[in-house]
Amino acid sequence: MAILTYKGNKFFLDREEYTIISGAMHYFRIPREYWHDRLLKLKECGFNTVETYTCWNLHEPRENVFDFSGMLDLEAYIDIAKELGLNVILRPGPYICAEWEMGGLPAWLLNYPNLTIRCNDELFISKVERYYNELLGRIVPRLSTNGGNIIMMQIENEYGSYGDDSEYIRYLADGLRRRGINVPLFTSDGTNKQMLTGGTVPEIFKTANFGSRAEEQFSALREYQPDGPLMCTEFWNGWFDHWTEEHHHRSGDDAAASLDDILAHGGNVSAYMFHGGTNFGFMNGANCFDKYEPTVSSYDDDAPVNECGDLTDKYFRFREVISKYAPIPDVELPAAVKKKKYGKFEFTACRRLFDCLDKLSAPVETVCPLPMEKLGQGYGFILYRTEVRGPRETQNVRIQEPRDRAYIYKNDELLGVQYRNDREPAVSTDIPAEGATLSVLVENMGRVNYGAYLKDPKGVTEGIGFGWNFIYHWQTYPLPLDDLSAVDFIEQKPVFDSTPLLLRAEIDIDECCDTFVKLPGFKKGMIFINGRALSRYWEVGPQRSAYLPAPFLKKGKNELIVLELEGFDEASVILDGEPDLG
């Protein structure tokens, strides 16, 4: 592959003038079996480069334990891009935002009370150094300067939206250079003055992130970088969804006009997203400004290639625009991946979550309720249980700072739900003379991925009280739900009795195709397929189906499990051939 340089206002690839036309696709949001398909669709739309973040939290799920296998095999992803003649822009963090859990930072960082993230804090930097050592050794052989196809790498991500520690930015850049990264480095930020002031340093190439008005945005960038190529690293051609919102849509004509505007001004571009993919399992992030807003499991992002890999109108409009600036071969575009409506299946077995705690967790005795990170847990649910002495008159059950959704039970009867955004206690009750069992099940709905509140511990973070008295001495069950194989399901028609219920359906198929899980009448919970956490669901929408890719299925019997938290109308599930994102 060729080497990228820049001089004046132009990029050059092996001394020939070059325009970067890139699209963002994150390997960790796409089944490995579909990497070639999605990258080919990128190329045949006229793009010459693919851009991806790396995800520290999945690559180092437990401290000093690394994983680059399966959907995390970054080297294989880069190599497939090379086979297709695509260059790569890599954005290795450590922070990535990406509407991804904690912005890609691993949850175990929260176990260090004196650690300050995203600055030149010695303890934080020591953790980044170890991650870089593991990651960058895999990257250096794939740099364009070493015969590979990685032409540029980013330092941090949108740092000007968070802080202004220039020495931190310089330290990360030096760390990349020390490890043999000798391709152009860059920063990317929004275009207001505070972002560009905080996120840039004079000696490092700067790019901008925006969705429209190219001339105005590039003019703002020029105040901080009078010379050099113009580049929009995140051209926001669509947008992501939070639960309770409407599904976002930007027309193909409008997005294509803004893309044309960027290229007409001599700009280089990376479409964010070209193909969004999916926040499988528990990996969605959240925003938190005036209130907490978790992102849905789908990361369709209204992109040119949708969540399940189909070409949209936006794809064809982008292809028309790009053809004005670069030759596009007249090729037959890849066919859509086959989808199938398998039909309706009954849940035929179930088990109350509270009846199989010993199969899923080992309880921990604590004086105060602790957040899940203190117990070595990153994701999923956590259950706090204690015996409250009576008698006590009716008072509020006071959960301080629940993160994020707390289900409150007395003697295993649901009293109510307290959500993180609720300003007042959700329930009140009395305690009889003989006492009562108080249980609080808390769901981690996704850590904040952007802004000032990235340090977002989960579970109960400040204590549980009855009235104004704190309650002490708890039995705590971490419930990451990463292995449900020990659950002893009972073969019977599922009935919901106010406590969380695990339901199991057997899906017998003779052909593995993409499909979409729909749970009409179900209220809130998680979907698991063949032992893998697949997707959240919530009746508030907008997302009303969960993308189930063919590679997650197998011929013959498949086990689909649902954890329902709030109840359902009918104990059945539909595997449909069409998505419903609201």
Coordinates of C-alpha atoms in Angstrom, one line a residue:
M1 CA 0.0 0.0 0.0
A2 CA 1.1 3.6 -0.4
I3 CA 2.3 6.2 2.1
L4 CA 0.2 9.2 3.1
T5 CA 1.8 12.6 3.4
Y6 CA 0.5 16.2 3.2
K7 CA 1.9 19.4 2.0
G8 CA 0.1 22.7 1.7
N9 CA -3.6 22.0 1.5
K10 CA -3.4 18.6 -0.1
F11 CA -2.8 15.0 0.9
F12 CA -0.5 12.9 -1.2
L13 CA -0.4 9.1 -1.5
D14 CA 3.1 8.2 -2.8
R15 CA 3.4 11.7 -4.1
E16 CA 0.2 11.7 -6.0
E17 CA -2.6 14.1 -4.9
Y18 CA -5.2 12.2 -2.9
T19 CA -8.6 12.8 -1.4
I20 CA -9.5 10.7 1.6
I21 CA -13.1 9.4 1.2
S22 CA -13.6 7.2 4.2
G23 CA -16.5 5.5 6.0
A24 CA -16.7 4.5 9.6
M25 CA -17.4 0.8 10.4
H26 CA -16.5 -0.7 13.8
Y27 CA -15.4 -4.3 13.6
F28 CA -16.7 -4.9 17.2
R29 CA -20.3 -4.1 16.2
I30 CA -20.4 -6.4 13.2
P31 CA -20.3 -10.2 13.1
R32 CA -16.9 -11.3 11.9
E33 CA -18.5 -13.4 9.1
Y34 CA -19.9 -10.2 7.7
W35 CA -16.7 -8.0 7.7
H36 CA -15.9 -8.8 4.0
D37 CA -19.5 -8.1 2.9
R38 CA -19.7 -4.7 4.7
L39 CA -16.2 -3.6 3.6
L40 CA -17.0 -4.6 0.0
K41 CA -20.1 -2.5 0.1
L42 CA -18.0 0.4 1.3
K43 CA -15.6 0.1 -1.5
E44 CA -18.2 -0.3 -4.2
C45 CA -19.9 2.9 -3.0
G46 CA -16.7 4.7 -4.0
F47 CA -15.0 5.0 -0.7
N48 CA -11.2 4.4 -0.6
T49 CA -10.7 4.1 3.2
V50 CA -12.4 2.6 6.2
E51 CA -12.2 4.2 9.7
T52 CA -12.6 2.3 12.9
Y53 CA -12.2 2.8 16.6
T54 CA -10.7 0.2 18.9
C55 CA -12.6 -0.8 22.0
W56 CA -10.4 -1.0 25.1
N57 CA -13.2 -2.3 27.4
L58 CA -13.6 -5.4 25.2
H59 CA -9.9 -6.0 24.5
E60 CA -9.1 -5.8 28.2
P61 CA -12.3 -7.0 29.8
R62 CA -10.5 -7.8 33.1
E63 CA -7.4 -6.0 34.1
N64 CA -4.4 -7.5 32.4
V65 CA -6.5 -10.1 30.6
F66 CA -6.6 -9.3 26.8
D67 CA -8.8 -10.6 24.0
F68 CA -8.3 -10.1 20.3
S69 CA -10.3 -13.1 19.1
G70 CA -13.5 -13.6 17.1
M71 CA -15.3 -10.2 16.5
L72 CA -12.3 -8.5 18.3
D73 CA -9.7 -9.7 15.8
L74 CA -8.6 -6.3 14.7
E75 CA -5.7 -7.6 12.7
A76 CA -8.0 -9.8 10.5
Y77 CA -10.3 -6.8 9.9
I78 CA -7.5 -4.6 8.7
D79 CA -6.2 -7.4 6.5
I80 CA -9.6 -7.9 4.9
A81 CA -9.7 -4.2 4.1
K82 CA -6.2 -4.5 2.5
E83 CA -7.3 -7.4 0.4
L84 CA -10.1 -5.2 -1.0
G85 CA -7.7 -2.3 -1.6
L86 CA -9.0 -0.1 1.2
N87 CA -6.9 2.1 3.4
V88 CA -7.5 2.3 7.1
I89 CA -7.8 5.2 9.5
L90 CA -7.4 3.9 13.1
R91 CA -8.7 5.6 16.2
P92 CA -7.3 3.7 19.2
G93 CA -8.5 5.9 22.0
P94 CA -8.0 5.2 24.9
Y95 CA -11.4 7.0 24.9
I96 CA -13.6 6.6 21.9
C97 CA -17.1 7.9 22.8
A98 CA -18.9 6.0 19.9
E99 CA -22.2 5.8 22.0
W100 CA -20.3 2.7 23.4
E101 CA -20.3 1.6 27.1
M102 CA -18.2 4.2 29.1
G103 CA -16.8 5.5 25.8
G104 CA -14.7 2.4 25.5
L105 CA -13.0 2.8 28.8
P106 CA -13.0 -0.4 30.9
A107 CA -15.3 -0.5 33.9
W108 CA -12.6 -1.9 36.1
L109 CA -10.9 1.6 36.1
L110 CA -13.7 2.6 38.5
N111 CA -12.0 0.4 41.2
Y112 CA -9.3 3.0 41.6
P113 CA -10.8 5.8 43.6
N114 CA -7.7 8.0 43.1
L115 CA -7.5 7.5 39.3
T116 CA -8.5 10.5 37.1
I117 CA -9.4 9.5 33.6
R118 CA -8.5 11.3 30.3
C119 CA -5.6 13.4 31.6
N120 CA -1.9 13.1 32.5
D121 CA -2.8 11.3 35.7
E122 CA 0.1 8.9 36.4
L123 CA -2.2 6.0 37.4
F124 CA -4.5 6.4 34.4
I125 CA -1.5 6.6 32.1
S126 CA 0.0 3.4 33.5
K127 CA -3.2 1.6 32.5
V128 CA -3.2 3.1 29.0
E129 CA 0.5 2.2 28.5
R130 CA -0.3 -1.5 29.2
Y131 CA -3.2 -1.4 26.7
Y132 CA -1.1 0.4 24.1
N133 CA 1.7 -2.2 24.5
E134 CA -0.8 -5.0 23.7
L135 CA -2.6 -3.1 20.9
L136 CA 0.1 -1.3 19.0
G137 CA 2.3 -4.3 18.6
R138 CA -0.4 -5.7 16.4
I139 CA -0.8 -2.5 14.5
V140 CA 2.8 -1.5 13.6
P141 CA 3.3 -4.3 11.0
R142 CA 0.1 -3.1 9.3
L143 CA 1.1 0.6 8.9
S144 CA 1.4 1.8 5.3
T145 CA 5.0 2.6 6.1
N146 CA 5.6 -1.1 6.7
G147 CA 3.8 -2.3 3.7
G148 CA 0.3 -2.3 5.3
N149 CA -2.8 -0.2 4.8
I150 CA -3.1 2.0 7.9
I151 CA -2.5 5.5 6.6
M152 CA -3.4 7.7 9.7
M153 CA -4.1 7.4 13.4
Q154 CA -6.0 9.6 15.8
I155 CA -4.9 10.8 19.2
E156 CA -7.7 10.4 21.8
N157 CA -11.1 11.5 20.6
E158 CA -12.9 14.8 20.7
Y159 CA -10.8 15.8 23.7
G160 CA -11.8 19.4 23.4
S161 CA -15.4 18.3 24.4
Y162 CA -14.0 17.1 27.7
G163 CA -10.8 18.8 28.9
D164 CA -7.7 20.9 28.0
D165 CA -4.7 18.9 29.2
S166 CA -2.4 19.5 26.3
E167 CA 0.4 17.5 28.0
Y168 CA -1.9 14.5 28.0
I169 CA -2.4 14.8 24.2
R170 CA 1.3 15.2 23.7
Y171 CA 2.0 12.2 25.9
L172 CA -0.3 10.0 24.0
A173 CA 1.3 11.1 20.7
D174 CA 4.7 10.4 22.1
G175 CA 3.6 7.0 23.2
L176 CA 2.4 6.2 19.7
R177 CA 5.7 7.4 18.2
R178 CA 7.8 5.5 20.7
R179 CA 6.0 2.3 19.7
G180 CA 6.8 2.7 16.0
I181 CA 3.7 4.6 14.8
N182 CA 5.1 6.7 12.0
V183 CA 2.1 7.5 9.9
P184 CA 0.4 11.0 10.3
L185 CA -1.3 11.5 13.6
F186 CA -4.3 13.8 14.1
T187 CA -6.9 15.1 16.5
S188 CA -10.6 15.5 15.8
D189 CA -13.0 17.9 17.5
G190 CA -16.2 19.9 17.1
T191 CA -15.7 23.3 15.6
N192 CA -16.6 25.7 18.4
K193 CA -13.7 27.7 20.0
Q194 CA -13.7 25.9 23.3
M195 CA -13.5 22.5 21.7
L196 CA -10.7 23.5 19.3
T197 CA -8.8 25.3 22.1
G198 CA -9.0 22.4 24.5
G199 CA -8.5 19.5 22.1
T200 CA -5.7 20.7 19.8
V201 CA -2.0 21.4 20.1
P202 CA -0.1 23.4 17.5
E203 CA 2.2 20.6 16.3
I204 CA -0.4 17.9 15.6
F205 CA -2.7 17.9 12.5
K206 CA -6.3 18.9 13.3
T207 CA -9.6 17.8 11.8
A208 CA -13.2 18.7 12.5
N209 CA -16.4 16.8 13.2
F210 CA -19.7 18.1 11.8
G211 CA -22.8 17.2 9.8
S212 CA -23.5 20.2 7.6
R213 CA -22.4 23.8 6.5
A214 CA -18.9 22.7 5.4
E215 CA -17.7 26.2 4.5
E216 CA -18.6 27.6 8.0
Q217 CA -17.1 24.6 9.8
F218 CA -13.8 24.6 7.8
S219 CA -13.5 28.3 8.4
A220 CA -13.6 27.7 12.1
L221 CA -10.9 25.0 11.7
R222 CA -8.7 27.4 9.7
E223 CA -8.5 29.7 12.7
Y224 CA -6.5 27.0 14.5
Q225 CA -4.8 25.5 11.4
P226 CA -4.2 28.1 8.7
D227 CA -2.5 25.6 6.4
G228 CA -3.0 21.9 5.7
P229 CA -5.6 19.7 4.2
L230 CA -9.2 20.2 5.3
M231 CA -10.8 17.1 6.8
C232 CA -14.1 16.2 8.4
T233 CA -13.3 13.1 10.4
E234 CA -16.9 12.6 11.5
F235 CA -19.4 13.6 8.9
W236 CA -22.7 13.0 10.8
N237 CA -24.9 11.7 8.0
G238 CA -27.4 10.1 10.5
W239 CA -27.8 9.9 14.3
F240 CA -28.3 7.4 17.1
D241 CA -31.4 6.7 19.2
H242 CA -32.0 6.8 22.9
W243 CA -34.8 4.9 24.6
T244 CA -38.1 6.8 24.7
E245 CA -37.1 9.0 21.6
E246 CA -38.3 8.9 18.0
H247 CA -36.1 7.0 15.6
H248 CA -33.7 9.5 13.9
H249 CA -33.8 9.9 10.2
R250 CA -32.0 12.2 7.8
S251 CA -33.0 12.1 4.2
G252 CA -30.6 10.7 1.6
D253 CA -30.9 14.0 -0.4
D254 CA -30.0 16.2 2.5
A255 CA -27.0 14.0 3.7
A256 CA -25.7 13.7 0.1
A257 CA -25.9 17.5 -0.4
S258 CA -23.7 18.0 2.7
L259 CA -21.3 15.4 1.5
D260 CA -21.1 17.1 -1.8
D261 CA -20.5 20.4 0.0
I262 CA -17.5 19.0 1.9
L263 CA -15.9 17.5 -1.2
A264 CA -16.6 20.7 -3.3
H265 CA -14.7 22.7 -0.7
G266 CA -11.7 20.5 -1.3
G267 CA -12.3 18.6 1.9
N268 CA -11.5 15.1 2.9
V269 CA -14.2 13.1 4.7
S270 CA -15.1 10.1 6.8
A271 CA -18.8 9.3 6.9
Y272 CA -20.0 8.6 10.5
M273 CA -21.5 6.1 10.2
F274 CA -21.3 4.3 6.9
H275 CA -22.5 1.2 8.6
G276 CA -23.3 1.4 12.3
G277 CA -24.0 -2.2 13.3
T278 CA -25.2 -3.2 16.7
N279 CA -24.4 -2.7 20.4
F280 CA -24.7 -6.4 21.1
G281 CA -25.3 -7.5 24.7
F282 CA -24.7 -4.8 27.3
M283 CA -22.5 -2.5 25.3
N284 CA -24.7 0.5 24.6
G285 CA -23.6 3.8 26.1
A286 CA -25.7 6.7 27.5
N287 CA -25.7 10.4 27.6
C288 CA -26.2 12.4 30.8
F289 CA -26.7 16.1 30.8
D290 CA -29.9 17.3 32.5
K291 CA -31.1 13.6 32.7
Y292 CA -29.8 10.1 32.0
E293 CA -30.5 8.9 28.4
P294 CA -29.4 5.3 27.6
T295 CA -28.8 4.4 23.9
V296 CA -30.7 1.5 22.3
S297 CA -29.1 -1.7 21.3
S298 CA -29.3 -1.0 17.6
Y299 CA -26.6 1.3 16.2
D300 CA -28.3 1.5 12.8
D301 CA -27.6 5.3 12.9
D302 CA -29.7 5.8 9.8
A303 CA -26.5 5.0 7.9
P304 CA -26.1 4.3 4.1
V305 CA -25.8 0.6 5.0
N306 CA -28.3 -0.2 7.6
E307 CA -27.9 -2.3 10.7
C308 CA -28.5 -5.6 9.0
G309 CA -26.3 -4.7 6.0
D310 CA -28.9 -3.6 3.4
L311 CA -28.2 -0.7 1.0
T312 CA -30.4 2.3 1.7
D313 CA -31.3 5.3 -0.5
K314 CA -28.6 7.2 1.2
Y315 CA -26.0 4.6 -0.1
F316 CA -27.0 5.3 -3.7
R317 CA -27.1 9.1 -3.2
F318 CA -23.6 9.0 -1.7
R319 CA -22.4 6.9 -4.6
E320 CA -23.7 9.6 -7.1
V321 CA -21.9 12.3 -5.2
I322 CA -18.6 10.5 -4.9
S323 CA -18.7 9.7 -8.7
K324 CA -18.3 13.4 -9.3
Y325 CA -14.9 13.5 -7.5
A326 CA -13.5 10.0 -8.0
P327 CA -14.0 7.2 -10.6
I328 CA -16.3 4.4 -9.5
P329 CA -16.1 1.1 -11.4
D330 CA -19.4 0.0 -12.9
V331 CA -19.8 -3.2 -10.8
E332 CA -22.7 -5.3 -9.7
L333 CA -23.4 -4.3 -6.1
P334 CA -23.4 -7.1 -3.5
A335 CA -26.7 -8.7 -2.9
A336 CA -28.5 -8.3 0.5
V337 CA -27.7 -10.9 3.1
K338 CA -30.6 -13.4 3.2
K339 CA -33.2 -12.8 5.9
K340 CA -35.9 -15.1 7.0
K341 CA -39.2 -15.0 8.8
Y342 CA -39.1 -18.2 11.0
G343 CA -42.4 -17.4 12.6
K344 CA -43.8 -17.6 16.1
F345 CA -42.4 -19.8 18.8
E346 CA -43.8 -20.5 22.3
F347 CA -41.8 -20.2 25.5
T348 CA -42.1 -23.7 27.0
A349 CA -39.9 -23.4 30.0
C350 CA -39.2 -20.8 32.7
R351 CA -37.5 -20.1 36.0
R352 CA -37.9 -17.3 38.5
L353 CA -34.6 -15.4 38.6
F354 CA -34.8 -15.3 42.4
D355 CA -35.1 -19.1 42.6
C356 CA -31.9 -19.8 40.8
L357 CA -29.6 -17.2 42.3
D358 CA -27.3 -20.0 43.6
K359 CA -26.8 -21.2 40.0
L360 CA -25.9 -17.7 38.7
S361 CA -23.9 -16.1 41.5
A362 CA -22.1 -16.4 44.8
P363 CA -23.5 -13.9 47.4
V364 CA -21.2 -11.4 49.0
E365 CA -21.8 -10.2 52.6
T366 CA -21.3 -6.4 52.9
V367 CA -22.1 -3.9 55.5
C368 CA -23.3 -1.3 52.9
P369 CA -24.6 -2.0 49.4
L370 CA -21.6 -1.6 47.1
P371 CA -21.6 -0.8 43.4
M372 CA -21.0 -3.7 41.0
E373 CA -17.5 -2.6 40.1
K374 CA -16.3 -3.0 43.7
L375 CA -17.4 -6.7 43.4
G376 CA -15.5 -7.2 40.2
Q377 CA -18.5 -6.9 38.0
G378 CA -18.8 -4.8 34.8
Y379 CA -22.2 -5.4 33.2
G380 CA -25.6 -6.8 33.8
F381 CA -27.6 -6.7 37.0
I382 CA -26.9 -6.7 40.7
L383 CA -29.2 -7.9 43.5
Y384 CA -29.1 -6.5 47.1
R385 CA -31.0 -8.4 49.8
T386 CA -31.4 -8.0 53.6
E387 CA -33.8 -8.7 56.5
V388 CA -35.4 -5.5 57.9
R389 CA -36.5 -5.7 61.6
G390 CA -40.0 -4.7 62.4
P391 CA -42.3 -3.3 63.3
R392 CA -41.9 0.0 61.3
E393 CA -44.6 2.4 60.2
T394 CA -45.1 3.2 56.5
Q395 CA -42.1 5.1 55.1
N396 CA -40.3 5.6 51.9
V397 CA -37.8 3.1 50.7
R398 CA -35.0 5.5 49.9
I399 CA -32.4 4.4 47.2
Q400 CA -29.7 7.0 46.9
E401 CA -28.2 7.3 43.3
P402 CA -29.6 4.1 41.8
R403 CA -27.8 3.4 38.6
D404 CA -29.7 2.8 36.7
R405 CA -33.1 1.1 37.2
A406 CA -33.9 -0.3 40.6
Y407 CA -36.7 -2.9 41.2
I408 CA -37.8 -2.9 44.9
Y409 CA -39.3 -6.0 46.4
K410 CA -40.7 -6.8 49.9
N411 CA -40.9 -10.6 50.5
D412 CA -40.4 -11.1 46.8
E413 CA -43.4 -8.9 45.9
L414 CA -42.7 -6.0 43.6
L415 CA -43.4 -2.7 45.3
G416 CA -42.2 -0.4 42.5
V417 CA -39.4 0.8 40.3
Q418 CA -37.1 3.7 40.9
Y419 CA -35.3 5.0 37.8
R420 CA -32.2 7.1 37.8
N421 CA -34.0 10.1 36.6
D422 CA -36.7 10.0 39.3
R423 CA -36.3 12.8 41.8
E424 CA -38.3 11.2 44.6
P425 CA -38.4 7.8 46.2
A426 CA -40.6 5.4 44.1
V427 CA -42.3 3.4 46.9
S428 CA -43.3 3.4 50.5
T429 CA -44.3 0.5 52.7
D430 CA -44.4 -0.7 56.3
I431 CA -42.6 -3.5 58.0
P432 CA -44.6 -6.0 60.1
A433 CA -43.5 -7.0 63.6
E434 CA -42.0 -10.2 62.3
G435 CA -39.8 -8.3 59.8
A436 CA -39.5 -8.6 56.1
T437 CA -37.0 -9.4 53.3
L438 CA -36.1 -6.3 51.3
S439 CA -34.6 -6.9 47.8
V440 CA -33.4 -4.4 45.3
L441 CA -32.5 -5.5 41.8
V442 CA -30.6 -2.9 39.8
E443 CA -30.0 -2.9 36.1
N444 CA -26.9 -1.3 34.5
M445 CA -28.5 0.3 31.4
G446 CA -25.2 1.5 30.0
R447 CA -22.5 3.8 31.3
V448 CA -22.2 7.4 30.2
N449 CA -20.1 7.6 27.1
Y450 CA -19.8 11.4 26.6
G451 CA -19.3 14.5 28.7
A452 CA -18.5 15.2 32.3
Y453 CA -20.0 12.1 33.9
L454 CA -18.0 9.3 32.4
K455 CA -17.1 7.9 35.8
D456 CA -20.5 6.1 36.2
P457 CA -20.5 3.3 38.7
K458 CA -23.4 1.0 38.6
G459 CA -25.8 -0.5 41.1
V460 CA -26.6 1.3 44.4
T461 CA -23.9 3.9 44.8
E462 CA -24.9 5.9 47.9
G463 CA -26.9 3.5 50.1
I464 CA -30.4 2.3 50.8
G465 CA -32.6 3.6 53.6
F466 CA -36.0 3.1 55.2
G467 CA -37.3 6.5 55.8
W468 CA -34.3 8.6 56.9
N469 CA -32.5 5.5 58.4
F470 CA -29.9 3.7 56.4
I471 CA -30.1 -0.1 56.3
Y472 CA -27.0 -2.1 56.9
H473 CA -25.7 -5.6 56.3
W474 CA -26.6 -6.9 52.9
Q475 CA -26.3 -10.1 50.9
T476 CA -25.3 -9.1 47.4
Y477 CA -25.5 -11.2 44.2
P478 CA -23.5 -10.0 41.2
L479 CA -25.5 -11.0 38.1
P480 CA -23.5 -10.4 34.9
L481 CA -25.6 -13.1 33.2
D482 CA -22.7 -14.1 31.0
D483 CA -23.5 -17.8 31.5
L484 CA -27.0 -19.1 31.9
S485 CA -26.2 -22.7 31.3
A486 CA -26.6 -23.7 34.9
V487 CA -30.2 -22.5 35.1
D488 CA -32.5 -25.4 35.8
F489 CA -35.5 -24.5 33.7
I490 CA -38.9 -26.0 34.5
E491 CA -40.9 -27.2 31.6
Q492 CA -44.2 -25.4 32.1
K493 CA -46.2 -22.5 30.7
P494 CA -44.5 -19.3 31.9
V495 CA -46.5 -17.1 34.3
F496 CA -45.2 -13.8 35.6
D497 CA -45.7 -13.3 39.3
S498 CA -44.1 -9.8 39.8
T499 CA -40.5 -11.0 40.1
P500 CA -38.0 -11.3 37.2
L501 CA -38.6 -14.4 35.0
L502 CA -36.3 -16.3 32.7
L503 CA -38.2 -17.8 29.8
R504 CA -36.8 -20.3 27.3
A505 CA -37.9 -21.2 23.8
E506 CA -36.4 -23.8 21.5
I507 CA -35.9 -22.6 17.9
D508 CA -35.5 -25.5 15.5
I509 CA -34.3 -24.3 12.1
D510 CA -32.9 -26.0 8.9
E511 CA -31.2 -22.9 7.5
C512 CA -29.3 -20.1 9.2
C513 CA -30.4 -16.6 8.0
D514 CA -30.5 -13.2 9.5
T515 CA -33.7 -12.6 11.4
F516 CA -35.3 -10.1 13.9
V517 CA -36.5 -11.0 17.4
K518 CA -39.8 -9.4 18.3
L519 CA -41.5 -9.7 21.7
P520 CA -45.0 -8.0 21.4
G521 CA -46.6 -7.6 24.7
F522 CA -43.3 -8.0 26.6
K523 CA -42.2 -4.9 28.7
K524 CA -38.5 -4.8 29.5
G525 CA -35.6 -7.1 29.6
M526 CA -32.7 -8.9 27.8
I527 CA -32.6 -11.4 25.0
F528 CA -30.0 -14.2 24.9
I529 CA -29.3 -16.6 22.0
N530 CA -27.3 -19.7 22.3
G531 CA -25.6 -18.4 25.4
R532 CA -24.8 -15.0 24.0
A533 CA -26.3 -11.8 25.3
L534 CA -28.0 -10.3 22.2
S535 CA -30.0 -7.2 22.9
R536 CA -32.0 -5.2 25.4
Y537 CA -35.7 -4.5 24.7
W538 CA -38.1 -2.0 26.3
E539 CA -41.7 -1.3 25.4
V540 CA -41.1 2.5 25.4
G541 CA -39.2 2.1 22.1
P542 CA -38.3 3.3 19.6
Q543 CA -36.5 0.0 18.9
R544 CA -39.0 -2.8 18.7
S545 CA -36.9 -5.6 17.2
A546 CA -33.5 -7.1 17.9
Y547 CA -31.2 -7.9 15.0
L548 CA -30.2 -11.6 15.2
P549 CA -27.5 -12.3 12.6
A550 CA -27.2 -15.8 11.0
P551 CA -23.7 -16.4 12.4
F552 CA -25.3 -16.4 15.9
L553 CA -27.6 -19.3 14.9
K554 CA -26.9 -22.9 14.1
K555 CA -28.8 -25.6 12.1
G556 CA -31.0 -27.6 14.4
K557 CA -32.0 -26.5 17.9
N558 CA -31.2 -23.0 19.1
E559 CA -31.9 -21.8 22.7
L560 CA -33.5 -18.4 23.0
I561 CA -33.8 -17.1 26.5
V562 CA -35.5 -13.9 27.6
L563 CA -35.2 -12.2 31.0
E564 CA -38.4 -10.3 31.6
L565 CA -38.4 -7.8 34.4
E566 CA -41.9 -6.3 34.3
G567 CA -44.4 -8.7 32.8
F568 CA -45.8 -9.9 29.5
D569 CA -49.1 -10.5 27.7
E570 CA -48.4 -13.8 25.9
A571 CA -45.5 -16.2 26.3
S572 CA -44.3 -16.3 22.7
V573 CA -41.6 -14.8 20.5
I574 CA -41.6 -13.9 16.8
L575 CA -38.6 -14.3 14.5
D576 CA -39.5 -11.9 11.7
G577 CA -37.8 -11.1 8.3
E578 CA -38.2 -7.3 8.8
P579 CA -36.7 -5.0 11.4
D580 CA -38.7 -2.5 13.4
L581 CA -36.6 0.4 14.7
G582 CA -39.6 2.7 15.3

